[in-house]
Short mmCIF file of C-alpha atoms in Angstrom, two decimals:
data_model
loop_
_atom_site.label_atom_id
_atom_site.label_comp_id
_atom_site.label_asym_id
_atom_site.label_seq_id
_atom_site.Cartn_x
_atom_site.Cartn_y
_atom_site.Cartn_z
CA MET A 1 179.66 73.48 -6.21
CA SER A 2 178.75 71.24 -9.38
CA GLU A 3 176.65 68.94 -9.04
CA PRO A 4 178.71 66.00 -9.25
CA GLU A 5 176.88 63.82 -11.71
CA THR A 6 176.46 60.25 -10.42
CA ALA A 7 178.62 57.32 -11.68
CA ILE A 8 175.94 54.96 -10.63
CA PRO A 9 175.48 52.08 -12.91
CA GLU A 10 172.32 50.62 -13.73
CA SER A 11 171.52 47.78 -11.60
CA PRO A 12 170.36 44.49 -13.18
CA ALA A 13 167.78 43.83 -9.98
CA SER A 14 166.16 46.82 -11.19
CA THR A 15 162.63 46.20 -13.00
CA GLY A 16 162.66 50.14 -14.40
CA SER A 17 159.79 51.47 -11.52
CA MET A 18 160.91 54.85 -9.72
CA LEU A 19 161.80 53.60 -6.25
CA GLU A 20 162.01 49.59 -5.44
CA LEU A 21 162.43 48.29 -2.03
CA GLN A 22 164.29 44.43 -2.33
CA GLY A 23 164.26 42.83 1.01
CA VAL A 24 164.53 45.63 3.57
CA THR A 25 165.61 45.12 6.95
CA LYS A 26 166.11 48.19 9.31
CA SER A 27 165.81 47.29 13.56
CA PHE A 28 167.00 49.21 16.33
CA GLY A 29 168.69 47.07 19.20
CA ASP A 30 166.40 43.77 19.62
CA LEU A 31 163.57 45.54 18.29
CA ARG A 32 163.12 44.28 14.30
CA VAL A 33 161.19 47.70 13.21
CA LEU A 34 161.11 46.33 8.85
CA ASP A 35 161.17 42.84 8.54
CA GLY A 36 161.72 42.74 4.63
CA ILE A 37 159.66 45.07 2.86
CA ASP A 38 159.10 44.53 -1.03
CA LEU A 39 158.02 47.57 -2.61
CA SER A 40 157.75 49.26 -5.36
CA VAL A 41 156.42 52.84 -6.28
CA GLU A 42 156.35 53.57 -10.47
CA ARG A 43 156.13 57.32 -11.34
CA GLY A 44 154.13 59.83 -10.41
CA GLU A 45 152.37 57.48 -8.05
CA VAL A 46 151.26 58.35 -4.80
CA VAL A 47 151.04 56.10 -2.41
CA CYS A 48 149.35 55.95 1.37
CA VAL A 49 151.04 54.19 3.91
CA LEU A 50 148.55 53.15 7.04
CA GLY A 51 149.66 51.81 10.39
CA PRO A 52 148.79 51.52 13.76
CA SER A 53 152.29 53.01 15.52
CA GLY A 54 155.31 51.35 16.02
CA SER A 55 154.12 49.66 12.86
CA GLY A 56 157.41 51.17 11.44
CA LYS A 57 155.69 53.51 8.95
CA SER A 58 158.68 56.65 9.86
CA THR A 59 161.12 54.63 9.48
CA LEU A 60 160.37 52.89 5.90
CA LEU A 61 160.24 56.63 4.97
CA ARG A 62 164.04 57.40 6.76
CA CYS A 63 165.19 54.35 5.28
CA VAL A 64 163.96 55.61 1.83
CA ASN A 65 166.79 58.26 1.88
CA LEU A 66 168.72 56.62 3.82
CA LEU A 67 168.30 58.75 6.87
CA ALA A 68 168.14 55.26 8.22
CA PRO A 69 169.81 53.58 6.82
CA PRO A 70 168.72 49.66 6.02
CA ASP A 71 170.39 46.75 7.39
CA GLU A 72 169.90 44.29 4.68
CA GLY A 73 168.09 44.66 1.53
CA ARG A 74 168.69 47.22 -1.40
CA ILE A 75 167.16 50.49 -2.55
CA LEU A 76 166.55 51.33 -6.01
CA LEU A 77 165.94 54.35 -7.22
CA GLU A 78 165.43 55.50 -10.59
CA GLY A 79 167.02 52.31 -11.60
CA LYS A 80 170.04 52.72 -9.47
CA GLU A 81 170.92 51.06 -6.36
CA ILE A 82 171.79 53.40 -3.19
CA THR A 83 172.22 51.56 -0.90
CA GLY A 84 175.59 50.28 0.39
CA ARG A 85 177.28 52.83 -1.57
CA GLY A 86 178.33 55.44 0.90
CA ARG A 87 178.38 59.31 0.38
CA GLU A 88 177.60 58.90 -3.29
CA GLY A 89 174.40 57.01 -2.08
CA LEU A 90 173.87 59.49 -0.11
CA ASP A 91 174.13 62.44 -2.55
CA PHE A 92 172.17 60.59 -5.18
CA VAL A 93 168.96 60.48 -3.02
CA ARG A 94 168.52 63.45 -1.45
CA ARG A 95 168.86 65.09 -4.27
CA ARG A 96 166.02 63.69 -5.34
CA VAL A 97 164.33 63.17 -2.95
CA GLY A 98 162.52 65.35 -0.37
CA MET A 99 161.04 64.61 2.91
CA VAL A 100 158.59 66.47 5.35
CA PHE A 101 158.04 65.47 8.98
CA GLN A 102 155.71 65.84 11.80
CA SER A 103 157.24 68.34 13.48
CA PHE A 104 158.06 70.38 10.39
CA ASN A 105 161.73 70.79 11.95
CA LEU A 106 161.91 74.32 9.89
CA PHE A 107 165.37 76.37 10.83
CA PRO A 108 163.76 78.73 13.40
CA HIS A 109 166.82 81.41 12.89
CA LYS A 110 166.07 81.84 9.38
CA ASN A 111 162.67 83.43 7.78
CA ALA A 112 160.31 81.70 5.48
CA LEU A 113 162.08 82.37 2.57
CA GLU A 114 165.36 81.89 3.69
CA ASN A 115 163.88 78.15 4.54
CA VAL A 116 163.45 78.13 1.47
CA THR A 117 166.70 78.91 -0.29
CA LEU A 118 169.43 77.78 2.67
CA ALA A 119 169.99 74.28 0.98
CA PRO A 120 169.67 74.92 -3.01
CA GLU A 121 171.95 77.74 -2.18
CA ALA A 122 174.94 75.45 -0.56
CA VAL A 123 174.04 72.34 -2.47
CA LEU A 124 172.57 72.83 -5.71
CA ASP A 125 174.56 74.46 -8.73
CA LYS A 126 172.42 77.78 -8.92
CA GLY A 127 172.87 81.69 -8.15
CA ASP A 128 171.45 83.19 -5.55
CA ARG A 129 169.54 85.39 -7.32
CA GLU A 130 168.00 82.42 -8.99
CA CYS A 131 167.73 80.60 -5.84
CA LEU A 132 165.97 83.68 -4.08
CA GLU A 133 163.16 83.37 -7.39
CA ASP A 134 162.43 79.94 -7.15
CA GLY A 135 162.27 80.79 -3.36
CA ARG A 136 159.27 83.06 -3.88
CA ARG A 137 158.05 80.41 -6.72
CA LEU A 138 157.49 78.31 -4.13
CA LEU A 139 156.42 79.92 -1.24
CA ALA A 140 153.26 81.58 -3.62
CA ARG A 141 152.62 77.81 -4.72
CA VAL A 142 152.01 76.85 -1.09
CA GLY A 143 149.56 80.25 -0.51
CA LEU A 144 152.61 82.15 1.47
CA THR A 145 153.54 84.70 -0.68
CA ASP A 146 153.09 87.68 1.31
CA ARG A 147 154.62 85.67 4.56
CA ALA A 148 158.05 85.22 3.46
CA ASP A 149 160.23 87.68 6.04
CA GLU A 150 158.17 85.97 9.02
CA TYR A 151 160.31 83.88 11.21
CA PRO A 152 158.60 80.03 11.79
CA GLU A 153 157.30 81.56 15.45
CA ARG A 154 155.76 83.67 14.16
CA LEU A 155 153.62 81.04 11.85
CA SER A 156 150.54 78.99 12.16
CA GLY A 157 151.55 74.96 12.43
CA GLY A 158 150.07 75.41 8.85
CA GLN A 159 151.60 77.72 7.65
CA GLN A 160 155.17 76.74 8.83
CA GLN A 161 154.21 73.20 7.24
CA ARG A 162 153.44 74.63 4.57
CA VAL A 163 157.02 76.39 4.04
CA ALA A 164 158.77 73.18 5.07
CA ILE A 165 156.97 71.52 1.71
CA ALA A 166 158.08 74.12 0.10
CA ARG A 167 161.92 74.02 1.72
CA ALA A 168 161.50 70.46 0.30
CA LEU A 169 160.39 71.25 -3.05
CA ALA A 170 163.29 73.81 -3.65
CA MET A 171 165.66 70.75 -4.05
CA GLY A 172 163.75 70.06 -6.86
CA PRO A 173 162.69 66.38 -5.95
CA GLU A 174 161.36 63.80 -7.51
CA VAL A 175 159.59 61.86 -4.54
CA MET A 176 157.90 63.21 -1.65
CA LEU A 177 158.31 61.42 1.53
CA PHE A 178 155.47 62.56 4.01
CA ASP A 179 155.83 61.42 7.35
CA GLU A 180 152.76 62.01 9.24
CA VAL A 181 153.02 65.59 7.99
CA THR A 182 149.57 66.79 9.89
CA SER A 183 149.80 65.29 12.97
CA ALA A 184 151.20 67.78 15.09
CA LEU A 185 148.70 70.10 13.65
CA ASP A 186 145.12 71.86 14.59
CA PRO A 187 142.13 70.57 13.29
CA GLU A 188 141.16 73.09 11.54
CA LEU A 189 145.01 73.75 9.66
CA VAL A 190 144.81 70.45 8.70
CA LYS A 191 143.38 71.09 5.18
CA GLU A 192 145.88 73.94 3.98
CA VAL A 193 148.59 71.53 3.99
CA LEU A 194 146.39 68.49 2.29
CA ASP A 195 145.08 71.04 0.00
CA VAL A 196 148.98 71.63 -1.55
CA MET A 197 149.53 68.02 -1.41
CA ARG A 198 146.60 66.61 -3.64
CA GLU A 199 147.92 69.78 -5.67
CA LEU A 200 151.14 68.36 -5.85
CA ALA A 201 149.68 64.57 -6.68
CA ASP A 202 147.89 66.41 -9.31
CA GLU A 203 150.87 67.63 -10.90
CA GLY A 204 151.94 64.16 -10.95
CA MET A 205 154.61 64.02 -8.03
CA THR A 206 155.62 60.95 -6.92
CA MET A 207 154.84 60.42 -3.17
CA ILE A 208 155.28 57.81 -0.45
CA VAL A 209 152.66 59.71 2.43
CA VAL A 210 152.95 57.92 6.08
CA THR A 211 149.00 59.12 6.99
CA HIS A 212 146.40 58.80 9.89
CA GLU A 213 144.41 61.01 7.39
CA ILE A 214 142.05 57.83 5.77
CA GLY A 215 139.43 60.32 4.46
CA PHE A 216 143.27 62.05 2.10
CA ALA A 217 144.50 58.05 1.34
CA ARG A 218 140.76 57.15 -0.19
CA GLU A 219 140.89 60.30 -2.42
CA ALA A 220 144.53 61.36 -3.53
CA ALA A 221 146.10 57.91 -2.95
CA ASP A 222 146.62 55.42 -6.37
CA ARG A 223 147.76 52.62 -3.88
CA VAL A 224 146.90 52.48 -0.20
CA ILE A 225 149.50 50.16 2.22
CA PHE A 226 148.57 48.92 5.27
CA MET A 227 151.35 47.70 7.90
CA ASP A 228 151.85 46.66 11.01
CA GLY A 229 154.97 44.90 12.87
CA GLY A 230 157.02 45.49 10.23
CA LEU A 231 155.89 44.25 7.48
CA ILE A 232 152.97 45.08 4.81
CA VAL A 233 150.28 43.66 5.71
CA GLU A 234 148.07 44.56 2.45
CA GLU A 235 148.27 46.88 -0.49
CA GLY A 236 145.95 47.80 -3.22
CA PRO A 237 143.76 50.43 -4.23
CA PRO A 238 142.14 52.82 -2.17
CA SER A 239 138.69 51.32 -2.54
CA GLN A 240 139.75 48.30 -1.86
CA VAL A 241 142.48 48.16 1.47
CA LEU A 242 140.00 51.19 3.00
CA ASP A 243 135.98 49.87 2.56
CA ALA A 244 136.85 46.01 1.46
CA PRO A 245 140.21 45.16 3.70
CA ARG A 246 141.34 41.12 3.51
CA GLU A 247 143.33 40.75 6.16
CA ASP A 248 141.58 41.11 10.10
CA ARG A 249 144.34 43.01 11.11
CA THR A 250 143.87 46.13 8.81
CA LYS A 251 139.86 45.65 9.58
CA ARG A 252 140.52 46.16 12.77
CA PHE A 253 142.96 48.84 12.53
CA LEU A 254 140.11 51.17 10.21
CA GLY A 255 137.65 50.08 13.12
CA LEU A 256 139.53 51.69 15.24
CA VAL A 257 140.28 54.56 12.43
CA LEU A 258 136.70 55.10 11.07
CA GLU A 259 134.91 55.02 14.57
CA HIS A 260 136.14 58.31 16.23
CA MET B 1 188.17 102.51 62.94
CA ASP B 2 190.07 105.77 60.77
CA GLN B 3 193.00 103.58 60.86
CA ILE B 4 190.91 100.92 59.07
CA ILE B 5 189.21 102.55 56.42
CA SER B 6 192.45 104.28 55.44
CA GLN B 7 193.75 101.30 55.27
CA TYR B 8 191.99 100.55 52.34
CA PHE B 9 190.21 104.37 50.80
CA ASP B 10 193.07 106.37 50.91
CA PHE B 11 192.61 108.46 48.51
CA GLY B 12 196.04 110.47 48.95
CA VAL B 13 197.53 106.78 48.23
CA MET B 14 195.34 106.09 45.71
CA PHE B 15 194.75 109.40 43.06
CA ASP B 16 198.23 109.98 43.79
CA PRO B 17 199.18 110.84 39.70
CA ASP B 18 202.55 108.14 40.29
CA ASN B 19 200.52 105.53 41.65
CA LEU B 20 197.56 106.31 39.44
CA ASP B 21 199.69 106.45 35.71
CA LYS B 22 201.11 102.57 37.35
CA VAL B 23 197.88 101.47 38.39
CA LEU B 24 195.79 102.30 34.74
CA LYS B 25 198.94 101.06 32.67
CA GLY B 26 198.28 98.24 34.39
CA PHE B 27 195.26 97.87 33.97
CA TRP B 28 195.37 99.07 30.44
CA TYR B 29 197.25 95.43 30.68
CA THR B 30 194.12 93.32 31.75
CA VAL B 31 191.60 94.66 29.85
CA LYS B 32 194.13 93.70 26.40
CA LEU B 33 194.68 90.13 27.87
CA SER B 34 190.57 90.02 28.35
CA ILE B 35 189.84 90.55 25.16
CA ILE B 36 192.28 89.11 23.03
CA SER B 37 192.20 86.19 25.20
CA GLY B 38 188.52 85.84 25.21
CA VAL B 39 188.28 86.38 21.24
CA LEU B 40 190.56 83.74 20.34
CA SER B 41 189.68 80.89 23.22
CA LEU B 42 185.84 81.73 22.06
CA SER B 43 187.17 81.11 18.41
CA TRP B 44 188.99 78.36 20.00
CA GLY B 45 186.82 75.94 22.25
CA LEU B 46 184.21 76.61 18.67
CA ILE B 47 186.42 74.52 16.75
CA LEU B 48 187.24 72.49 19.99
CA ALA B 49 183.53 71.38 20.26
CA VAL B 50 183.22 71.79 16.38
CA LEU B 51 186.01 68.55 16.32
CA ARG B 52 184.19 66.96 19.68
CA GLN B 53 180.90 66.36 16.96
CA THR B 54 182.63 64.74 14.26
CA ARG B 55 181.12 61.78 13.39
CA GLY B 56 181.87 57.77 12.01
CA ARG B 57 185.25 55.95 12.64
CA TRP B 58 187.49 58.09 11.33
CA GLY B 59 186.05 60.97 13.05
CA ALA B 60 187.14 59.46 16.58
CA VAL B 61 190.51 60.30 15.00
CA ILE B 62 189.51 63.14 15.50
CA ARG B 63 187.14 62.67 18.37
CA TRP B 64 189.07 61.34 20.98
CA PRO B 65 192.26 63.42 21.33
CA THR B 66 189.83 66.86 21.18
CA ILE B 67 188.13 65.07 24.11
CA ALA B 68 191.51 64.40 25.66
CA TYR B 69 192.57 67.67 25.50
CA ILE B 70 189.50 69.33 26.90
CA ASP B 71 189.97 67.05 29.62
CA VAL B 72 193.54 68.63 30.54
CA PHE B 73 192.64 71.29 30.16
CA ARG B 74 189.77 71.95 32.07
CA GLY B 75 191.57 69.76 34.97
CA ILE B 76 194.37 71.18 35.88
CA PRO B 77 195.33 75.44 37.19
CA ALA B 78 194.97 78.40 34.83
CA LEU B 79 198.18 79.06 36.77
CA LEU B 80 199.62 76.27 36.86
CA VAL B 81 199.39 76.26 32.30
CA ILE B 82 201.17 80.12 32.98
CA VAL B 83 204.11 78.71 34.70
CA LEU B 84 204.37 75.50 31.92
CA VAL B 85 204.34 78.07 28.94
CA SER B 86 206.46 81.03 30.36
CA GLY B 87 209.29 78.62 31.27
CA SER B 88 209.09 75.88 27.99
CA LEU B 89 208.70 78.53 25.72
CA ALA B 90 211.47 80.90 26.73
CA ALA B 91 213.78 77.18 27.60
CA LEU B 92 213.05 75.48 23.80
CA SER B 93 214.31 78.31 21.95
CA VAL B 94 217.18 80.42 24.10
CA GLU B 95 220.75 79.07 23.00
CA ASN B 96 222.41 76.83 25.57
CA LEU B 97 225.04 78.30 27.64
CA VAL B 98 226.94 75.10 27.37
CA THR B 99 226.85 73.83 24.91
CA GLY B 100 226.38 76.26 22.02
CA GLU B 101 223.20 74.43 19.99
CA LYS B 102 220.12 76.23 19.07
CA GLY B 103 217.07 76.02 20.75
CA PRO B 104 214.39 73.61 18.87
CA ILE B 105 211.97 76.37 17.84
CA PRO B 106 212.07 79.76 16.73
CA GLN B 107 213.20 82.68 18.80
CA SER B 108 210.28 84.51 17.61
CA ILE B 109 207.61 82.64 19.09
CA GLY B 110 209.95 80.91 22.01
CA VAL B 111 210.08 85.02 23.29
CA PRO B 112 207.12 86.54 21.45
CA ASP B 113 207.20 90.54 21.64
CA TRP B 114 204.44 90.45 18.55
CA PHE B 115 202.85 94.06 18.68
CA SER B 116 205.20 95.58 20.41
CA GLN B 117 203.42 93.65 23.43
CA PRO B 118 206.07 91.87 26.47
CA ALA B 119 206.82 88.19 26.32
CA PRO B 120 205.05 87.24 29.54
CA PHE B 121 202.02 89.47 27.65
CA TRP B 122 201.38 86.39 24.85
CA TYR B 123 202.33 83.46 27.17
CA GLY B 124 199.17 84.83 29.36
CA VAL B 125 197.33 84.64 26.28
CA ILE B 126 198.39 81.30 24.96
CA ALA B 127 197.94 79.57 28.66
CA LEU B 128 194.73 81.46 28.89
CA THR B 129 193.68 80.68 25.60
CA LEU B 130 194.55 76.91 26.18
CA THR B 131 192.70 76.61 29.20
CA TYR B 132 189.64 78.77 28.48
CA GLY B 133 189.49 77.36 24.65
CA ALA B 134 188.28 74.33 26.56
CA TYR B 135 186.52 75.57 29.25
CA MET B 136 184.28 77.29 26.13
CA ALA B 137 184.45 74.60 24.35
CA GLU B 138 181.74 72.69 26.76
CA VAL B 139 179.84 75.13 26.84
CA TYR B 140 179.77 75.26 22.92
CA ARG B 141 179.09 71.55 22.91
CA ALA B 142 176.03 71.73 25.73
CA GLY B 143 174.33 74.52 23.26
CA ILE B 144 174.92 71.97 19.86
CA GLU B 145 173.05 68.78 21.81
CA ALA B 146 170.41 70.95 22.98
CA VAL B 147 169.51 71.77 18.88
CA PRO B 148 166.76 68.87 18.58
CA ASN B 149 167.86 66.27 15.92
CA GLY B 150 165.34 67.31 14.12
CA GLN B 151 166.79 70.24 12.64
CA MET B 152 169.98 67.64 11.09
CA GLU B 153 167.72 65.14 9.81
CA ALA B 154 165.64 68.12 8.46
CA ALA B 155 168.91 69.62 6.67
CA ARG B 156 170.62 66.50 5.96
CA SER B 157 167.07 65.05 3.95
CA LEU B 158 167.43 68.47 1.93
CA GLY B 159 171.12 67.89 0.81
CA MET B 160 173.54 69.10 2.93
CA SER B 161 176.53 67.28 4.48
CA HIS B 162 176.97 67.20 7.94
CA GLY B 163 179.92 69.90 7.83
CA GLN B 164 176.88 72.30 5.48
CA ALA B 165 174.23 71.92 8.27
CA MET B 166 177.23 72.12 11.24
CA ARG B 167 178.02 76.08 9.97
CA LYS B 168 174.51 76.89 8.42
CA VAL B 169 171.41 75.11 10.47
CA ILE B 170 173.23 73.94 14.15
CA VAL B 171 175.79 75.71 15.39
CA PRO B 172 173.76 79.45 14.61
CA GLN B 173 171.37 78.37 16.81
CA ALA B 174 173.79 76.61 19.92
CA ILE B 175 175.39 80.02 20.06
CA ARG B 176 172.52 81.83 20.38
CA LYS B 177 171.20 79.56 22.83
CA VAL B 178 175.13 79.66 24.78
CA ILE B 179 176.28 83.93 24.76
CA PRO B 180 175.18 83.67 28.04
CA PRO B 181 177.44 81.24 29.72
CA LEU B 182 179.91 82.60 27.34
CA LEU B 183 179.70 85.41 29.28
CA ASN B 184 180.21 83.79 32.58
CA ASP B 185 183.75 82.40 31.25
CA PHE B 186 184.29 85.60 29.90
CA ILE B 187 184.08 87.57 33.34
CA ALA B 188 186.02 84.74 35.04
CA LEU B 189 188.61 85.21 32.38
CA THR B 190 189.17 88.55 32.93
CA LYS B 191 189.69 87.25 36.55
CA ASP B 192 192.01 84.98 35.75
CA THR B 193 194.42 87.17 33.98
CA THR B 194 195.42 88.56 37.27
CA LEU B 195 197.89 85.21 37.63
CA VAL B 196 199.79 86.42 34.97
CA SER B 197 201.21 88.43 37.59
CA VAL B 198 203.43 85.73 38.71
CA ILE B 199 205.21 85.49 35.49
CA GLY B 200 206.40 89.19 35.40
CA LEU B 201 203.92 91.29 33.15
CA ILE B 202 203.10 94.24 35.42
CA GLU B 203 199.47 94.40 35.19
CA VAL B 204 196.88 96.00 37.47
CA LEU B 205 197.49 93.54 40.14
CA GLN B 206 201.26 93.69 39.66
CA ALA B 207 201.01 97.23 39.94
CA SER B 208 198.87 97.41 42.41
CA LYS B 209 200.67 95.12 45.17
CA ASP B 210 204.06 97.39 44.25
CA ILE B 211 202.69 100.41 45.67
CA GLN B 212 200.98 98.22 49.09
CA SER B 213 204.95 97.14 49.50
CA GLU B 214 205.99 100.39 49.05
CA THR B 215 203.18 102.65 51.54
CA LEU B 216 201.76 99.91 53.22
CA ASN B 217 198.98 100.64 52.67
CA SER B 218 196.18 98.46 50.51
CA SER B 219 194.43 101.52 48.78
CA ALA B 220 196.24 100.66 44.90
CA VAL B 221 194.45 97.44 45.28
CA THR B 222 191.43 98.90 46.46
CA LEU B 223 190.99 100.94 43.36
CA ALA B 224 192.10 97.80 41.08
CA ALA B 225 189.49 95.87 42.82
CA MET B 226 186.95 99.09 41.98
CA MET B 227 188.06 98.89 38.36
CA PHE B 228 187.61 95.68 38.23
CA LEU B 229 183.55 95.89 39.31
CA LEU B 230 183.80 98.31 37.14
CA CYS B 231 183.84 95.91 34.25
CA THR B 232 182.33 92.55 35.70
CA ILE B 233 179.38 93.97 37.22
CA PRO B 234 178.04 95.27 33.93
CA MET B 235 178.68 91.94 32.05
CA ALA B 236 176.82 90.12 34.67
CA ARG B 237 174.19 92.09 34.31
CA GLY B 238 174.41 91.73 30.32
CA VAL B 239 174.17 88.16 31.35
CA ASP B 240 171.35 88.69 33.30
CA ILE B 241 169.00 90.68 31.01
CA LEU B 242 169.87 88.48 28.13
CA ILE B 243 169.16 85.01 30.38
CA SER B 244 165.40 86.63 31.16
CA ARG B 245 164.81 87.39 27.71
CA GLN B 246 165.38 83.96 26.93
CA GLN B 247 163.27 82.86 29.73
CA ALA B 248 160.45 85.02 28.46
CA LYS B 249 160.59 83.65 24.97
CA PHE B 250 160.75 79.44 26.10
CA GLN B 251 158.00 80.66 28.12
CA ARG B 252 156.23 81.58 24.88
CA GLY B 253 157.13 78.37 23.73
CA LEU B 254 159.23 80.11 21.04
CA ALA B 255 162.81 79.21 22.06
#
């Protein structure tokens, strides 16, 4: 299967950012989960998204890779509009944007290595042997060389999540989306996952990270976004948003999160 | 009392070489019918189940006829389908004796004798596959719907198409979950092969019934029943073992 190089033209609305959201809205039934989001993310930038549950953070990520296509507004990736293009937009975005989920979602009938190689073998124009080599290299990168043959049920939550990160990286993404990836983990397993993410950030990966880990946001993020009620309430460098928030809603939320 | 016992368990009748030969020949048809119809309905059912999962506006063109098919064939008796298939296929392929017109379907399909099996055998295979395919489609569907939504999302987010995700991620997990209920359907199908006796196949029921009519003794039918049990009881135990294994896995939180 050869990779059909996309014919999506450069959008005149582009400002040259890696990823741009312009007026994105999304409703589920009567519930307006995203209420007009404008956001642009530069190449190599790490953006952490904070906010109470139900604020639309996860939906924001799912809009970006079109798992939940926006109702209105547009999304540009590398200057090309991916919204409203059907299959073409999907193919373009899914090969360039990787996603890691809160509940890992590893394929339980495949071992760790097969989890990593399944999609590249099916989708990319690469030989199976090359996919295998890449898979082993990626498992090594997340520190799981010796667990390649294990099935997900035999791995700890932290190990599963690291396999999930390797699996997403196997598609060679330009942007990685992390959806509360440490929320389902026991506290002692959180660090190993955050360490992998920190390394990725250091290597220059463009990342949007929905998280409750304030510490991670403080040290790894270039920019922190606080969302509430489907809107971006406040954004800025971590030192400003986390330590000197301007908005009351941000202060209240941080007060609740930092209390314990 | 002796008379009652010998009505059912007269070994003289059961193991009379002629009778035994007839019953075994009949049962061999039963076995072939079960295996061929079983394999075909397992495949046909999976195809139906996947077609039923087609999404989108255009998918409805495939989805609704599939749902209608499943509803219809689960809703009418297998016996009726057998009669319908055998009567119509033959009639549509033979020459009209009055007008001399040829039937609209070729005789090799209307009166099949593939692999030197008689036509009623193939009518039986077709009818049982049509019926049990519909049953098994619903079993597969339950399995597909039992696979967590996150699996499809993960596969799609990795760039797989809906079809690739179904083939490589969803269906393999679904099948694992539904092997026990599929085996149950297979057991039911094995028993329903006796229905094919009504269209003239001398399978085990017809063969033993003929002996019963001749001898006024039911032992040959008892023998047929025992042959069924010899197959169905191990299958039922197999299902039990599979289910308890799955439950053990589930309790460890792995399934």
